[in-house]
mmCIF file of C-alpha atoms in Angstrom:
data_model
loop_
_atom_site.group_PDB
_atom_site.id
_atom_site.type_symbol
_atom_site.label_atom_id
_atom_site.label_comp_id
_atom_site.label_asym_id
_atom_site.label_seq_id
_atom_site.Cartn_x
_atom_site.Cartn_y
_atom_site.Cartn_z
ATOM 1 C CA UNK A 4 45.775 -14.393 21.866
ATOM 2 C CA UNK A 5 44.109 -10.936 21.393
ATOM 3 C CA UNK A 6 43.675 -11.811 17.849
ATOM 4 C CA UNK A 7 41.805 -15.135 18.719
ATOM 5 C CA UNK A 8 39.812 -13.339 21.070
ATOM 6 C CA UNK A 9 38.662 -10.791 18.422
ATOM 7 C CA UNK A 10 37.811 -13.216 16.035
ATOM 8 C CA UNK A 11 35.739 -15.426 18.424
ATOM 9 C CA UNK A 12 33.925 -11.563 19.397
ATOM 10 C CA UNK A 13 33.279 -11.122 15.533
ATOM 11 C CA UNK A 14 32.033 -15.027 14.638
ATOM 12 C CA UNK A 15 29.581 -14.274 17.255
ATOM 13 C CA UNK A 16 28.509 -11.431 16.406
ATOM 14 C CA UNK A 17 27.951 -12.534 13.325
ATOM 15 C CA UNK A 18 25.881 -15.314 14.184
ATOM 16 C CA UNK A 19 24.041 -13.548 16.868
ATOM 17 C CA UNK A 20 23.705 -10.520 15.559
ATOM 18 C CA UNK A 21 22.110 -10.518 12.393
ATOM 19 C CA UNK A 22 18.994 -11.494 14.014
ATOM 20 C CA UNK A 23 16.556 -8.848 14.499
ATOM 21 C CA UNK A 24 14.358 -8.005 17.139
ATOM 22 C CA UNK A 25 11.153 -7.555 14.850
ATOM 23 C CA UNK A 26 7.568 -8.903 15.365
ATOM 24 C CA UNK A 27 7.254 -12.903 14.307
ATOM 25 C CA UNK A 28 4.960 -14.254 11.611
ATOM 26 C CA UNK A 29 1.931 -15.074 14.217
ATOM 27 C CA UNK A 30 2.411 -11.649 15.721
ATOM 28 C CA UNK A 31 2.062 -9.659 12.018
ATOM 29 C CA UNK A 32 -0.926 -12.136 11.262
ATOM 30 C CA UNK A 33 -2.675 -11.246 14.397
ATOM 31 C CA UNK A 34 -1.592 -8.065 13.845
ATOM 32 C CA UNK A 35 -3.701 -8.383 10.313
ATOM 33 C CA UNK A 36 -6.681 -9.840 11.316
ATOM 34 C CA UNK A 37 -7.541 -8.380 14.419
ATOM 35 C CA UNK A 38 -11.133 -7.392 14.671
ATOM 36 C CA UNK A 39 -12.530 -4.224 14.784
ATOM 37 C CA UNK A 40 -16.050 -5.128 15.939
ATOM 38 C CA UNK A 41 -17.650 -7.533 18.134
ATOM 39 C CA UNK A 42 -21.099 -8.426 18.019
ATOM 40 C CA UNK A 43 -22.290 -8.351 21.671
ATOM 41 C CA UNK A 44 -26.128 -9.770 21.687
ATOM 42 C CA UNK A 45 -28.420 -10.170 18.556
ATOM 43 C CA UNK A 46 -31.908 -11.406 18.374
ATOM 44 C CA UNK A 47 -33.866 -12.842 15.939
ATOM 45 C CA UNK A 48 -37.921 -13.562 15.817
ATOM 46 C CA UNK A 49 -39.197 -15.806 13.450
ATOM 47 C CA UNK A 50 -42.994 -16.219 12.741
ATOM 48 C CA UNK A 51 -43.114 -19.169 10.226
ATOM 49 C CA UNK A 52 -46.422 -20.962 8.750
ATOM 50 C CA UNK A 53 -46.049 -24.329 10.920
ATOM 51 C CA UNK A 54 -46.049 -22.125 14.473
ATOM 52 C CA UNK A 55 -43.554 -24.841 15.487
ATOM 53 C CA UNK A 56 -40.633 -22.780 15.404
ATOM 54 C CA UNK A 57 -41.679 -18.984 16.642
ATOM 55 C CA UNK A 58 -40.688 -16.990 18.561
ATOM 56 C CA UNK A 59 -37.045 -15.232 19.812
ATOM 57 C CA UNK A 60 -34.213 -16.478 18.979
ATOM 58 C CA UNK A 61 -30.868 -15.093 21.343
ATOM 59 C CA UNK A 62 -27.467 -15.180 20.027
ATOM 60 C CA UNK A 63 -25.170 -18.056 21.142
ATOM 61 C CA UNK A 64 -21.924 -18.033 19.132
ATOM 62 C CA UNK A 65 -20.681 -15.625 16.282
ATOM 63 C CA UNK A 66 -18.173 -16.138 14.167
ATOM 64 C CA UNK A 67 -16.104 -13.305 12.326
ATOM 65 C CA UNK A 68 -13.722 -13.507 9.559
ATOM 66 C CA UNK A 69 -12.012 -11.067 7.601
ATOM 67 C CA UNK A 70 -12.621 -12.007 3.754
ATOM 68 C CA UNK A 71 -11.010 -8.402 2.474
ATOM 69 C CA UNK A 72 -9.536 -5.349 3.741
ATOM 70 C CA UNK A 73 -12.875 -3.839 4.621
ATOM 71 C CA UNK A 74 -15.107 -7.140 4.354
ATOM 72 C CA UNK A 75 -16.190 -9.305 6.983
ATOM 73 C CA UNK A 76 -18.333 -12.594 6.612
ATOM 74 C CA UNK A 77 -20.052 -13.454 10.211
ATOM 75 C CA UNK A 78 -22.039 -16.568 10.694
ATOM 76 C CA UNK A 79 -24.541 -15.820 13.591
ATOM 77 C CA UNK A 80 -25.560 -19.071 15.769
ATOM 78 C CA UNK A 81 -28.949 -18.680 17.500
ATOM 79 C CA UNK A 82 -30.442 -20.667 19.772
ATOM 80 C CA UNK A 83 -34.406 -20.695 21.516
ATOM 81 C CA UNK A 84 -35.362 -22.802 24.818
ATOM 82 C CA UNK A 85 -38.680 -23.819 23.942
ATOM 83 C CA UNK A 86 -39.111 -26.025 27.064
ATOM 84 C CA UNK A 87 -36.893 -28.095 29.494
ATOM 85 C CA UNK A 88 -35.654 -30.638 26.451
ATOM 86 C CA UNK A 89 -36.575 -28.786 23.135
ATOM 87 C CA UNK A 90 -33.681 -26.314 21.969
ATOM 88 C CA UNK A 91 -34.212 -25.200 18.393
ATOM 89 C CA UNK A 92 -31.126 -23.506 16.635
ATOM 90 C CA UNK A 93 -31.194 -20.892 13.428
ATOM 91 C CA UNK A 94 -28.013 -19.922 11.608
ATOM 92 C CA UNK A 95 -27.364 -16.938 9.950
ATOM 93 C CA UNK A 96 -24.862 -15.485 7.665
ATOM 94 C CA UNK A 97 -24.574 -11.875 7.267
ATOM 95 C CA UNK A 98 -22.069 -9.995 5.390
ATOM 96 C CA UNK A 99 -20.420 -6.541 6.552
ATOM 97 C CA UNK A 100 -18.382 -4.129 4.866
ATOM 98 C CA UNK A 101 -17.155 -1.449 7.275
ATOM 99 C CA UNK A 102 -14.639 1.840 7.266
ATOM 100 C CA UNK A 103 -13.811 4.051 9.575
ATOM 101 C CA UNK A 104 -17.172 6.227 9.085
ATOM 102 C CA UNK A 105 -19.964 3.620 8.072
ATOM 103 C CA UNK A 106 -21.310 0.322 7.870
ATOM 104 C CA UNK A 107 -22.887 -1.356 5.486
ATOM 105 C CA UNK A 108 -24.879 -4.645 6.481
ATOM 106 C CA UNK A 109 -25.798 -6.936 3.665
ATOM 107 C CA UNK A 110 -28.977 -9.770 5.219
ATOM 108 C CA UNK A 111 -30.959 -11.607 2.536
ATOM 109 C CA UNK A 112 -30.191 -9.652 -0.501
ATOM 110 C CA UNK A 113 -30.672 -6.129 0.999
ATOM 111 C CA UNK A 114 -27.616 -3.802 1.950
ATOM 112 C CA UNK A 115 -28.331 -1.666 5.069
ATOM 113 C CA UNK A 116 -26.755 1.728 5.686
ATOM 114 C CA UNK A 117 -25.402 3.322 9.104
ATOM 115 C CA UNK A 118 -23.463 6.227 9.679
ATOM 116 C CA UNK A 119 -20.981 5.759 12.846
ATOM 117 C CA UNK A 120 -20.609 9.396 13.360
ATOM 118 C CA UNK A 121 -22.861 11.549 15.632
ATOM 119 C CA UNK A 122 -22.548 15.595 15.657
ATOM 120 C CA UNK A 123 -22.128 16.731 18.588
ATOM 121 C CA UNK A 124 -23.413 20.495 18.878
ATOM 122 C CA UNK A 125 -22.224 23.791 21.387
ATOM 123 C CA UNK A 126 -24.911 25.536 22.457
ATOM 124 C CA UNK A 127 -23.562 29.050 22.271
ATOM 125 C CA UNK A 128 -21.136 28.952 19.626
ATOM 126 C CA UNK A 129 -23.088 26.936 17.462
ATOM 127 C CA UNK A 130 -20.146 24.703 16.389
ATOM 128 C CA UNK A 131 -20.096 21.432 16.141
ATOM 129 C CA UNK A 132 -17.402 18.147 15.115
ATOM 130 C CA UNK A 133 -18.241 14.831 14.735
ATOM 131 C CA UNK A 134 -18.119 12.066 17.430
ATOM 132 C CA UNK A 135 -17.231 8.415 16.310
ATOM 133 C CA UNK A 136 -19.668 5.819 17.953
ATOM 134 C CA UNK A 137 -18.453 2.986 20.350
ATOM 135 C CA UNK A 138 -21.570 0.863 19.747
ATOM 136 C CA UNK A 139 -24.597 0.323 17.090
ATOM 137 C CA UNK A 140 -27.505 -1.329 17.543
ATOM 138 C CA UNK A 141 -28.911 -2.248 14.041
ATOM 139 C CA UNK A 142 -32.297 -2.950 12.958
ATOM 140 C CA UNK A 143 -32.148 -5.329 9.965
ATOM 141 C CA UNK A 144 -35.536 -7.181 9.088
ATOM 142 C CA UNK A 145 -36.322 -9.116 12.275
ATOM 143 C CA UNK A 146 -32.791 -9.070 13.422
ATOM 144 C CA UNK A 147 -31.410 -6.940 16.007
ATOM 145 C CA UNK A 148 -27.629 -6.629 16.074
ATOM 146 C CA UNK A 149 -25.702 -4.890 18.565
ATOM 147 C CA UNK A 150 -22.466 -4.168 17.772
ATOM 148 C CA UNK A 151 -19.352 -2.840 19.554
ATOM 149 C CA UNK A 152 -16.532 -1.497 17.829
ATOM 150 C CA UNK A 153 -13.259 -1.553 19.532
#
């Protein structure tokens, strides 16, 4: 009977045990592709020949995805109320490579530059270490992006 017992205890274990208590597939691929920025308002003024279609445009939807390691493609929806009935929409697509100490921007063939560290300075001492920024508002063209990095 003990014997029996045993063997039952092992078979389990066996079958039971071998599975392990790591993180699943959709866990590790969230895990992967999390984001490290959000985009949290952009604007965008266009001044084209017809007049028609000037003005502001405010951010609606973005959309981020992670092409490489450091490379992000984001397609930027904007939209402009130009009366009750008239909405006119622009899209954009802007590409962004980012580490943990800069970002680059790349809009219509030109590759912007930003440094996400500040210095922070003592005033007696006259030392001073670098602070990593929380947000950035960037300046590209006649697009302002402001980004949060979480």
């Amino acid at each position: 009977m003990k014997k029996i017992v045993i063997l039952i205890f092992l078979i389990i274990n066996l079958l039971f045990g071998t599975q392990t208590k790591s993180f699943s597939m959709n866990e590790l691929q969230e895990f992967y592709e999390r984001k490290i920025f959000k985009i949290e308002n952009a604007i965008l003024e266009v001044n084209t020949l017809g007049g028609f279609a000037d003005g502001k445009y405010k951010l609606k939807n973005s959309v981020v995805k992670k092409i490489d390691d450091n490379l992000y493609k984001v397609i930027l929806e904007l939209e402009r109320r130009k009366n009750k009935f008239i909405r006119l929409k622009q899209k954009r697509v802007i590409f962004i490579l980012y580490d943990n100490h800069r970002v680059w921007i790349k809009f219509k063939d030109k590759i912007h530059k930003y440094d996400l560290s500040k210095k922070v300075y003592m005033t007696q001492d006259k030392i001073f270490y670098k602070q990593k920024r929380s947000t950035l508002n960037a300046k590209i063209d006649k697009l302002n992006l402001f980004l949060s990095f979480i």
